[in-house]
PDB file of C-alpha atoms and ligand atoms in Angstrom:
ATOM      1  CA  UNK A   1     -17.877   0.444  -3.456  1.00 88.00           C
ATOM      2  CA  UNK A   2     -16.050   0.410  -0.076  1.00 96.00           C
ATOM      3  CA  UNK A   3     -14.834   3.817   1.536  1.00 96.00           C
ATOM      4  CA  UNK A   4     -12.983   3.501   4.555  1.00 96.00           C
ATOM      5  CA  UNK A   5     -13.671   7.085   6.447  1.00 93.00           C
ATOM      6  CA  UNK A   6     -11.013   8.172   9.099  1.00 87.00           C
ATOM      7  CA  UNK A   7     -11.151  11.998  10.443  1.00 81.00           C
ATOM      8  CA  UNK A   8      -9.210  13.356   7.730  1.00 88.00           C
ATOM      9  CA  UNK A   9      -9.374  11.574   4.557  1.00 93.00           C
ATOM     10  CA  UNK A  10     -12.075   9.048   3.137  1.00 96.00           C
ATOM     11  CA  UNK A  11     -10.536   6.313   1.024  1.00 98.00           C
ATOM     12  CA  UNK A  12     -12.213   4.488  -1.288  1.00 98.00           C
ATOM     13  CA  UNK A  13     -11.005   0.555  -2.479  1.00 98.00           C
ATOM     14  CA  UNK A  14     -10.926   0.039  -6.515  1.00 98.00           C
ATOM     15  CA  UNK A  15     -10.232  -3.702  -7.045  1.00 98.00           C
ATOM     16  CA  UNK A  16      -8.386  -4.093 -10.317  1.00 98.00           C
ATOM     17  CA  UNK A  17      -6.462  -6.735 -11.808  1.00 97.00           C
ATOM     18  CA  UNK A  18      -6.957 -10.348 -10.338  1.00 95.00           C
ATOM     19  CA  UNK A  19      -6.027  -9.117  -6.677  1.00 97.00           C
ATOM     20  CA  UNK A  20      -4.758  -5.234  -6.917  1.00 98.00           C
ATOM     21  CA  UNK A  21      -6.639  -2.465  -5.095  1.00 98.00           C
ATOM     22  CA  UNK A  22      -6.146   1.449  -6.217  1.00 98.00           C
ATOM     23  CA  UNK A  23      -7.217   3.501  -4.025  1.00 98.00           C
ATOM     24  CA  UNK A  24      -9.390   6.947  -4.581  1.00 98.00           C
ATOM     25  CA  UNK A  25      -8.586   9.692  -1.292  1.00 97.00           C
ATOM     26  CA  UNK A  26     -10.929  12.404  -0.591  1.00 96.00           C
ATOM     27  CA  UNK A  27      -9.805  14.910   1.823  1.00 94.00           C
ATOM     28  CA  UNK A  28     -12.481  16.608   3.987  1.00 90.00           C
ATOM     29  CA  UNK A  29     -11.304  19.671   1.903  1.00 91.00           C
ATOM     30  CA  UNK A  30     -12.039  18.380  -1.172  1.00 94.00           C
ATOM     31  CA  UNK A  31      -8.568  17.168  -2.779  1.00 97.00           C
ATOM     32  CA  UNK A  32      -9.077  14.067  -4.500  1.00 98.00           C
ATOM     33  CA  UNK A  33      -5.993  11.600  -5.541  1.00 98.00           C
ATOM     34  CA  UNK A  34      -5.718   8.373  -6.717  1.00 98.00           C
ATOM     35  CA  UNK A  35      -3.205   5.743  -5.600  1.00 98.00           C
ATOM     36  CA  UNK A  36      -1.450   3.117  -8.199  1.00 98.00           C
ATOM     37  CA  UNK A  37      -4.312   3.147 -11.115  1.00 98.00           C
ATOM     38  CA  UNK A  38      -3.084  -0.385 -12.197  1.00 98.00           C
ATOM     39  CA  UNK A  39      -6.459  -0.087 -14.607  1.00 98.00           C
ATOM     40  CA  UNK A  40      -7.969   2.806 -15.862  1.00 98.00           C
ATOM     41  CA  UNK A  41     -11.684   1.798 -16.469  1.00 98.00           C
ATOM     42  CA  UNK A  42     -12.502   0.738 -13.239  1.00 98.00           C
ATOM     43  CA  UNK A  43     -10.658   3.900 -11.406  1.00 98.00           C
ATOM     44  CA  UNK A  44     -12.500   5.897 -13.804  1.00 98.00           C
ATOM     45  CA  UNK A  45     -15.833   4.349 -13.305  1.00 98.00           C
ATOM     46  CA  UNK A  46     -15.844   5.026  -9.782  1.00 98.00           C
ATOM     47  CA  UNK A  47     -14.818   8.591 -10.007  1.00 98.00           C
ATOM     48  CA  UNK A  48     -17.590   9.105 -12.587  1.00 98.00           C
ATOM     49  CA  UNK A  49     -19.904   7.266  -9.952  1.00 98.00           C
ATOM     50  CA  UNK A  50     -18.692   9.678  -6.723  1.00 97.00           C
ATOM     51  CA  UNK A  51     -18.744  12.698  -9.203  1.00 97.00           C
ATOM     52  CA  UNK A  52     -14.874  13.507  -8.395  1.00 98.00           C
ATOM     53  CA  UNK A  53     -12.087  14.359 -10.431  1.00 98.00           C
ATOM     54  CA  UNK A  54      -8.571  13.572  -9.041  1.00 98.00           C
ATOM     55  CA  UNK A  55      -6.275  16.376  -8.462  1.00 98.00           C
ATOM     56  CA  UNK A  56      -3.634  14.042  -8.063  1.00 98.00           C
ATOM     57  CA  UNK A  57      -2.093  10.039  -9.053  1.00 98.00           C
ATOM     58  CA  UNK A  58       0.185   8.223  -6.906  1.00 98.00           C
ATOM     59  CA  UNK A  59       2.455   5.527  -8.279  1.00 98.00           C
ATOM     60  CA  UNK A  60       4.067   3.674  -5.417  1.00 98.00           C
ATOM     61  CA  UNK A  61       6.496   1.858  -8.047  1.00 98.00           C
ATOM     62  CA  UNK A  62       7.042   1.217 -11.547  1.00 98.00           C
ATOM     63  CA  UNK A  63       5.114  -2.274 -12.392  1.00 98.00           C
ATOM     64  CA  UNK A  64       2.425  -2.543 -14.734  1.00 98.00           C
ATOM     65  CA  UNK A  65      -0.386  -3.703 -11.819  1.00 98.00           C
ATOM     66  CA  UNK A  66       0.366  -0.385 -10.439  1.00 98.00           C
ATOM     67  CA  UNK A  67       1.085   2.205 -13.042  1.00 98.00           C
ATOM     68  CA  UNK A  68      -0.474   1.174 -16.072  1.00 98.00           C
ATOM     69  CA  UNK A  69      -3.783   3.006 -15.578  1.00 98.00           C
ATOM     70  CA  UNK A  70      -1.822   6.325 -15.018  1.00 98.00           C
ATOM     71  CA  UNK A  71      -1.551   7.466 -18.975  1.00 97.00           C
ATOM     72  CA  UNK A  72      -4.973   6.700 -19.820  1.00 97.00           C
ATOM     73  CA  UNK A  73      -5.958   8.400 -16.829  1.00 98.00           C
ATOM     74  CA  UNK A  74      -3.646  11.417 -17.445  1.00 96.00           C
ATOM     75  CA  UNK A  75      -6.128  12.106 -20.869  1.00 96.00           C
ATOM     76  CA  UNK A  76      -9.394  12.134 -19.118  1.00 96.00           C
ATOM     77  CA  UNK A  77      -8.486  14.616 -16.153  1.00 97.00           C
ATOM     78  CA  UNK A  78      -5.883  17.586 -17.558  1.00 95.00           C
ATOM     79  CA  UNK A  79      -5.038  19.240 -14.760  1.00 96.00           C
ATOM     80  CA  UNK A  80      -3.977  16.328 -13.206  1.00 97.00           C
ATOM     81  CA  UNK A  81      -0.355  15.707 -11.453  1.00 98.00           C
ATOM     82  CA  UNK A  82       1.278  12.297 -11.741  1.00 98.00           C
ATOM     83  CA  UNK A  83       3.373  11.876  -8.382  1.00 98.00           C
ATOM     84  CA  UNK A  84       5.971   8.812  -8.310  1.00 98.00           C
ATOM     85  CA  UNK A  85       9.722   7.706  -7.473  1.00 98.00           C
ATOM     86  CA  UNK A  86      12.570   9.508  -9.122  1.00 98.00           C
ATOM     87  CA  UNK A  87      14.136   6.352  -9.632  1.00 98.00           C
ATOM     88  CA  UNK A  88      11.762   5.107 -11.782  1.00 98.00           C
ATOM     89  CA  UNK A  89      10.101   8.282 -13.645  1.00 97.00           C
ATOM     90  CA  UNK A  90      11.061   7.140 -17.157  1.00 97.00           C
ATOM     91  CA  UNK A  91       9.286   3.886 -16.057  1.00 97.00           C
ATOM     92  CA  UNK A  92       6.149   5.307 -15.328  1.00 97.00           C
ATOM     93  CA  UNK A  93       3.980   7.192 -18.183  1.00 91.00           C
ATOM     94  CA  UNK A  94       3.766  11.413 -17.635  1.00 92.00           C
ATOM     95  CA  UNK A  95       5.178  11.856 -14.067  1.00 97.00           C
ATOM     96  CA  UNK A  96       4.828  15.816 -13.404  1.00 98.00           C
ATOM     97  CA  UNK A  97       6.174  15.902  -9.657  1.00 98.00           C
ATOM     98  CA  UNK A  98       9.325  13.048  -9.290  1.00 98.00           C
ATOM     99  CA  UNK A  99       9.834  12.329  -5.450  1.00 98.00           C
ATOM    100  CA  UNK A 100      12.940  11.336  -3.297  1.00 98.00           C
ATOM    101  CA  UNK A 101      12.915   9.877   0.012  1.00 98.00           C
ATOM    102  CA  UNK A 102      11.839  12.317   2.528  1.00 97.00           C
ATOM    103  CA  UNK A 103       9.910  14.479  -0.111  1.00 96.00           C
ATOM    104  CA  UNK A 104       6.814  16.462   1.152  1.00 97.00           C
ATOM    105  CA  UNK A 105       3.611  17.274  -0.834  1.00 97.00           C
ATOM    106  CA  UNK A 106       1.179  19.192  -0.025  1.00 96.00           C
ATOM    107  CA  UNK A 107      -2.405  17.245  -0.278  1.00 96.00           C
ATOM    108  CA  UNK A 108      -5.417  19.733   1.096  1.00 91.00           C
ATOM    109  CA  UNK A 109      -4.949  20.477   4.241  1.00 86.00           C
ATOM    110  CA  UNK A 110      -2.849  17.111   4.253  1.00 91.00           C
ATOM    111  CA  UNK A 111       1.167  16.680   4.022  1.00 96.00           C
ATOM    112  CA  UNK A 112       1.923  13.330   2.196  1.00 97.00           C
ATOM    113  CA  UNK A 113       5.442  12.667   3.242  1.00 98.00           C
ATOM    114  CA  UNK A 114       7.982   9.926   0.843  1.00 98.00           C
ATOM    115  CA  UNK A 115       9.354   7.138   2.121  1.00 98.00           C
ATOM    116  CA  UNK A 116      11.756   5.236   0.244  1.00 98.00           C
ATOM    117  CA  UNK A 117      11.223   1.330   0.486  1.00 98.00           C
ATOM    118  CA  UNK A 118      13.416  -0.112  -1.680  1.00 98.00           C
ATOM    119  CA  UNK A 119      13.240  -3.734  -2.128  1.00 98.00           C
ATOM    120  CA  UNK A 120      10.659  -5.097  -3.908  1.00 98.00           C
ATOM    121  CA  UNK A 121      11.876  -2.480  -6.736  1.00 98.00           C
ATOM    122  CA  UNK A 122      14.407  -0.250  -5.993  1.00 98.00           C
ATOM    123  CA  UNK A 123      12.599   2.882  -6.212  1.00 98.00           C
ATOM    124  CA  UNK A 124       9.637   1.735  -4.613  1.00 98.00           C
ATOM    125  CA  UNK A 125       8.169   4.583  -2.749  1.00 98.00           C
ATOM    126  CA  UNK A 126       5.343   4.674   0.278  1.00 98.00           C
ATOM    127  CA  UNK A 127       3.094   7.472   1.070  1.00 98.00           C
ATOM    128  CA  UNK A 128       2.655   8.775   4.330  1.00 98.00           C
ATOM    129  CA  UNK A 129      -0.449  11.275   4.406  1.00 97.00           C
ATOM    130  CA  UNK A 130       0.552  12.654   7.793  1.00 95.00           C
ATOM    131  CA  UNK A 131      -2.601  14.297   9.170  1.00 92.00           C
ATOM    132  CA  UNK A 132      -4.431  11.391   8.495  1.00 91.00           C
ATOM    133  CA  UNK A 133      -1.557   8.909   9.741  1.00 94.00           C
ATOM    134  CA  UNK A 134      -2.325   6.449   7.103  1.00 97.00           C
ATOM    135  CA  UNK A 135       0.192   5.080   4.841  1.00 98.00           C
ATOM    136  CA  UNK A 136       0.297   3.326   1.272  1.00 98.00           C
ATOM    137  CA  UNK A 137       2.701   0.585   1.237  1.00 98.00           C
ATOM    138  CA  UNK A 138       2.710  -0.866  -2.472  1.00 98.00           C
ATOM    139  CA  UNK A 139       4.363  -3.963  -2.905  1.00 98.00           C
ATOM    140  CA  UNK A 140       6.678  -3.428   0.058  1.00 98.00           C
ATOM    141  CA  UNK A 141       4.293  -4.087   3.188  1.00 98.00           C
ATOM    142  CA  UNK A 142       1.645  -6.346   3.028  1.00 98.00           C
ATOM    143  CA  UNK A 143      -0.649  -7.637   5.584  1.00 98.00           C
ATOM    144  CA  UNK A 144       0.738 -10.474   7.337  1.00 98.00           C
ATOM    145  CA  UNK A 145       3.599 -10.587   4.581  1.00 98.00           C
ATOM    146  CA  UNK A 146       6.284  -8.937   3.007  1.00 97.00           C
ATOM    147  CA  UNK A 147       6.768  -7.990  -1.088  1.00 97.00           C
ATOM    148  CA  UNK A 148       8.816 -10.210  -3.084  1.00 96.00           C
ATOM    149  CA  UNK A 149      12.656  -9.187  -3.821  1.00 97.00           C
ATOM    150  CA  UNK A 150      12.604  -8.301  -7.594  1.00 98.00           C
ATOM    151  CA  UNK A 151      15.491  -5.863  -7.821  1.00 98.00           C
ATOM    152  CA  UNK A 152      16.457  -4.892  -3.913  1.00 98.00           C
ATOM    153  CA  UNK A 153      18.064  -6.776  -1.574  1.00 98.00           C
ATOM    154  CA  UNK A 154      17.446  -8.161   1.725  1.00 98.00           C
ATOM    155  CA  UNK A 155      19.235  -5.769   3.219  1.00 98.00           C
ATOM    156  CA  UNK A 156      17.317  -3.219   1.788  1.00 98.00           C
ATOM    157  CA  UNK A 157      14.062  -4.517   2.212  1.00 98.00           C
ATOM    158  CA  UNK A 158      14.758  -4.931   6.199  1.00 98.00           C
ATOM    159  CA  UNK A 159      15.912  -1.462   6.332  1.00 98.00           C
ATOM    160  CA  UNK A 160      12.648  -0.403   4.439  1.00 98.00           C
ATOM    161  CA  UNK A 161      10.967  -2.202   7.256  1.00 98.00           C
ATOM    162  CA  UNK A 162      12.554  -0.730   9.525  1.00 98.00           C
ATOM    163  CA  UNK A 163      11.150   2.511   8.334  1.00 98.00           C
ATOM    164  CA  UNK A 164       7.966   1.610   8.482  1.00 98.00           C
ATOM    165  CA  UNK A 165       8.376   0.317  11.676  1.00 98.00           C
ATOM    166  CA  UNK A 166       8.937   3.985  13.176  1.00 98.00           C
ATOM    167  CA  UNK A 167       5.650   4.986  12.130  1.00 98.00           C
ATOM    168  CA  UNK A 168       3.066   5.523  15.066  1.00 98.00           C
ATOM    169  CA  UNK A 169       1.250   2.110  15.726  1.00 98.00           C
ATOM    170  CA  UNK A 170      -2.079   3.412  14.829  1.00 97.00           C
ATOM    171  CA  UNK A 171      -0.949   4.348  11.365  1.00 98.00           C
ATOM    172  CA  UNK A 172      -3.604   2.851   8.870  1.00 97.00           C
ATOM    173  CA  UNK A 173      -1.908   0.680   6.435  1.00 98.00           C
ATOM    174  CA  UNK A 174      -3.139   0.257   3.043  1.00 98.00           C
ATOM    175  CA  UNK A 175      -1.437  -2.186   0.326  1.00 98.00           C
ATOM    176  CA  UNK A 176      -1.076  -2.333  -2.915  1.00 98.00           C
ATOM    177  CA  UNK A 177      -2.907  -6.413  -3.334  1.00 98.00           C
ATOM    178  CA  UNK A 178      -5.381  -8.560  -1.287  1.00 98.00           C
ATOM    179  CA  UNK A 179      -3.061 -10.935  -0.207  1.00 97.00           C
ATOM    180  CA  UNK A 180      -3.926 -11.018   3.560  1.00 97.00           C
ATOM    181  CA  UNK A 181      -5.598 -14.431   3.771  1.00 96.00           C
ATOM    182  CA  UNK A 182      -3.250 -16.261   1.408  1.00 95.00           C
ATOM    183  CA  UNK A 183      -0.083 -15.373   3.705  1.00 95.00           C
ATOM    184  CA  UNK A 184      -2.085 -15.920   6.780  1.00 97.00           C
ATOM    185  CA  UNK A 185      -0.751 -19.744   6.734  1.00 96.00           C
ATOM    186  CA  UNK A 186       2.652 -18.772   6.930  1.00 97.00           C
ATOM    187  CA  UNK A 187       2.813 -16.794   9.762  1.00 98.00           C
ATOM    188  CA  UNK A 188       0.576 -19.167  11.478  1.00 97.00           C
ATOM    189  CA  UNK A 189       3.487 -22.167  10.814  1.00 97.00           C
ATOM    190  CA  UNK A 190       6.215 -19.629  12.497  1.00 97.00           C
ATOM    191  CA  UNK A 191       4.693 -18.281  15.372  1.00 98.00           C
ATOM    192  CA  UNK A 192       2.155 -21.004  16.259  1.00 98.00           C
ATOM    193  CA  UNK A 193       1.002 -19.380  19.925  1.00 98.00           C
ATOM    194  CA  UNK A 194       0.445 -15.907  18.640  1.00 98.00           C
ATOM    195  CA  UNK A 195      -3.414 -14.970  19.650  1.00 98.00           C
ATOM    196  CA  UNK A 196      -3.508 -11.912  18.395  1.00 98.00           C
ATOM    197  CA  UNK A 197      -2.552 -13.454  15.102  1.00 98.00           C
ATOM    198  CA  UNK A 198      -5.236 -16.116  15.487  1.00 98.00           C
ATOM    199  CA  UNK A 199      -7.573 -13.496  16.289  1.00 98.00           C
ATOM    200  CA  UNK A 200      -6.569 -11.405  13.199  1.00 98.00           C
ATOM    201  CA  UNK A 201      -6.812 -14.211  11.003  1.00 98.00           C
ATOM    202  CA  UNK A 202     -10.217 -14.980  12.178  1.00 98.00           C
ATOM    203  CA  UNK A 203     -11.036 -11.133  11.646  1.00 98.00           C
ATOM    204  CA  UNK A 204      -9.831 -11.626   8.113  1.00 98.00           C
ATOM    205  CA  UNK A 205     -11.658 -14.860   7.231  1.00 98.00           C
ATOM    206  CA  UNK A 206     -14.957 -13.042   8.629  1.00 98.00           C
ATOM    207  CA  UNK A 207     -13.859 -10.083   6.506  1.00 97.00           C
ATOM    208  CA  UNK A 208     -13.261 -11.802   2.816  1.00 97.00           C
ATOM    209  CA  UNK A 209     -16.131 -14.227   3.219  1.00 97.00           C
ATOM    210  CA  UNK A 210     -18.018 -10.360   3.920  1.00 97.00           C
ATOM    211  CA  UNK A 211     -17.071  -9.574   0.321  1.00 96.00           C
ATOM    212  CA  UNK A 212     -15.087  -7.045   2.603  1.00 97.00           C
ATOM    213  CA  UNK A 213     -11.523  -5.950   2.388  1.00 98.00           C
ATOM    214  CA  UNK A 214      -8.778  -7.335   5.209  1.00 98.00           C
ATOM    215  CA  UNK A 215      -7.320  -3.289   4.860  1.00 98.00           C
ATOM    216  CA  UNK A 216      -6.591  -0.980   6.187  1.00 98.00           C
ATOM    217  CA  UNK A 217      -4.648  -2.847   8.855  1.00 98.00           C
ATOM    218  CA  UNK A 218      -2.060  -1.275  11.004  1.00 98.00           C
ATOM    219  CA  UNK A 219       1.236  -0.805  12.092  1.00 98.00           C
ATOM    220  CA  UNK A 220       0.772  -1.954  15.538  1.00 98.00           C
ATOM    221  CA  UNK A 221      -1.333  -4.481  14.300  1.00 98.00           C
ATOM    222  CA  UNK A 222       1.771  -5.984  11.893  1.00 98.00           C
ATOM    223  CA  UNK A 223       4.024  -5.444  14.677  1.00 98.00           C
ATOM    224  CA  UNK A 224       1.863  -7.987  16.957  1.00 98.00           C
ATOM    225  CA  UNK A 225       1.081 -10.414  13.835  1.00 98.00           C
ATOM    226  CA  UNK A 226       3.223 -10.183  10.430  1.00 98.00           C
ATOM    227  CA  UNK A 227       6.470 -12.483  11.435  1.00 98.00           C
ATOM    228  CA  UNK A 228       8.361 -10.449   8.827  1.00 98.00           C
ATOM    229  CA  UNK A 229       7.620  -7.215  10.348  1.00 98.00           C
ATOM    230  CA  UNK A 230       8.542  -8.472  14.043  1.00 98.00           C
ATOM    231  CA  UNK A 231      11.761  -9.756  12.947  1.00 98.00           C
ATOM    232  CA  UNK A 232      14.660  -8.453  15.037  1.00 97.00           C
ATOM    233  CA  UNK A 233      17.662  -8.298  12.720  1.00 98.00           C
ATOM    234  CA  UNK A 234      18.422  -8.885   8.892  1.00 98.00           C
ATOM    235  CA  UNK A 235      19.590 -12.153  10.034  1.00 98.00           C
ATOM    236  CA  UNK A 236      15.860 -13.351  11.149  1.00 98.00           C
ATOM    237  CA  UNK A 237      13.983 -11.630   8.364  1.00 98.00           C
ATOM    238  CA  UNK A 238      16.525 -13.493   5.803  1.00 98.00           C
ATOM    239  CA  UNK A 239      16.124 -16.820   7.519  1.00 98.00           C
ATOM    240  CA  UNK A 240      11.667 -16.532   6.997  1.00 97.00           C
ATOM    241  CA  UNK A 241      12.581 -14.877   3.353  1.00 96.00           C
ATOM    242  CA  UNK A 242      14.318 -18.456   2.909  1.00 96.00           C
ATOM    243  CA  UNK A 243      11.569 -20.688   4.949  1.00 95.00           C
ATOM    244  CA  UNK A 244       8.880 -18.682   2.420  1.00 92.00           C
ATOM    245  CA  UNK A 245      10.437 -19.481  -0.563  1.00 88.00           C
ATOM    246  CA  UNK A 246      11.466 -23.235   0.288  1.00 85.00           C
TER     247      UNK A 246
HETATM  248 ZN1   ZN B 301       4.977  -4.824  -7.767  1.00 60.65          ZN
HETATM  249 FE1   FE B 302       1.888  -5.650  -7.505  1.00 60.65          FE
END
């Protein structure tokens, strides 16, 4: 198992599915939570093996790679809370504490703030644990990419962006799939000359052949490298949407 320890919160990866990760937080305090159980088994196989129960489940949006774990889950620990988008609570099984953009939870001694990301769904949500300035992006951010349009528009997902965008650069990002190295190529074609995207892509390539994780990346680190997040206007980021898809 890999934790990835930062001064306030250790968090652990959970690989499920072909290419998902859920995520298990430990604050120094003690709080445990666990982010977007897409599988129970696994989740619950490493909390059995760090000798945690989780306090609380985050569910960054309502599809079944991300949420399907949660019910299962929700009959092994009780006392549990469910935490996900108020948009899409009868989507996603149990949710005890619906959140809205801008809503504030109390994690520890952390406060996990709400972002709403619409987009790739339109209730997407990402979690910013503010004391620990890390930040779970779903579906919506990804390294070196962007989430695919299911139900938002572009629109949307640039202002979502945008969001994101105003976080401090030294935000730890954590997404919701391993997709890094696949959508490497892409930015590569676009922006050609970048070397710090050469030098993150050679980073990632050491990384994966590892066995390792290419997250937690960074905010500053997308701004300098994923050509989605560094576009300027709607105009730019629809014109790559269209080059991605073509
Ligand atoms: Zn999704
Ligand atoms: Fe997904």
């Amino acid at each position: 198992m890999i934790t990835y320890s930062s001064s306030d919160m250790d968090v652990t990866f959970v690989p499920v599915h072909q290419d998902n990760y859920a995520f298990i937080l430990r604050t120094k305090c003690g709080v445990v939570g666990v982010v977007d159980p897409g599988e129970a088994t696994p989740v619950i196989r490493a909390l059995k093996k760090m000798e945690l129960e989780p306090d609380y489940i985050f569910v960054t949006h309502h599809h079944w790679d991300h949420a399907d774990g949660v019910a299962e889950l929700k009959t092994h620990y009780l006392s549990c809370k469910v935490v996900a988008p108020d948009a899409e609570k009868h989507k996603i099984a149990a949710v005890d504490i619906p959140l809205k953009d801008g809503g504030v939870l109390e994690f520890g001694s952390q406060h996990v703030r709400t972002i709403a990301t619409p987009g790739h769904t339109l209730g997407s949500l990402c979690y910013y644990f503010e004391e620990g300035n890390t930040v779970f992006t779903g579906d919506t951010l990804f390294s070196l990419s962007c989430g695919h349009l299911f139900e938002g528009t572009v629109e949307q997902m640039f202002s979502s962006f945008e969001k994101l965008k105003a976080l401090p650069d030294e935000t730890l990002v954590y997404c919701g799939h391993e997709y890094t190295r696949s959508c490497a190529g892409f930015c590569l074609r676009v922006d050609p000359e970048n070397e710090d995207l050469k030098e993150r892509i050679a980073q990632v390539k050491d990384l994966r052949d590892k066995g390792f994780p290419s997250l937690p990346s960074t905010i500053g680190m997308e701004k300098k490298t994923n050509v989605f997040f560094m576009a300027k206007n709607v105009g730019e980021f629809a014109a790559l949407l269209r080059k991605k898809n073509s």
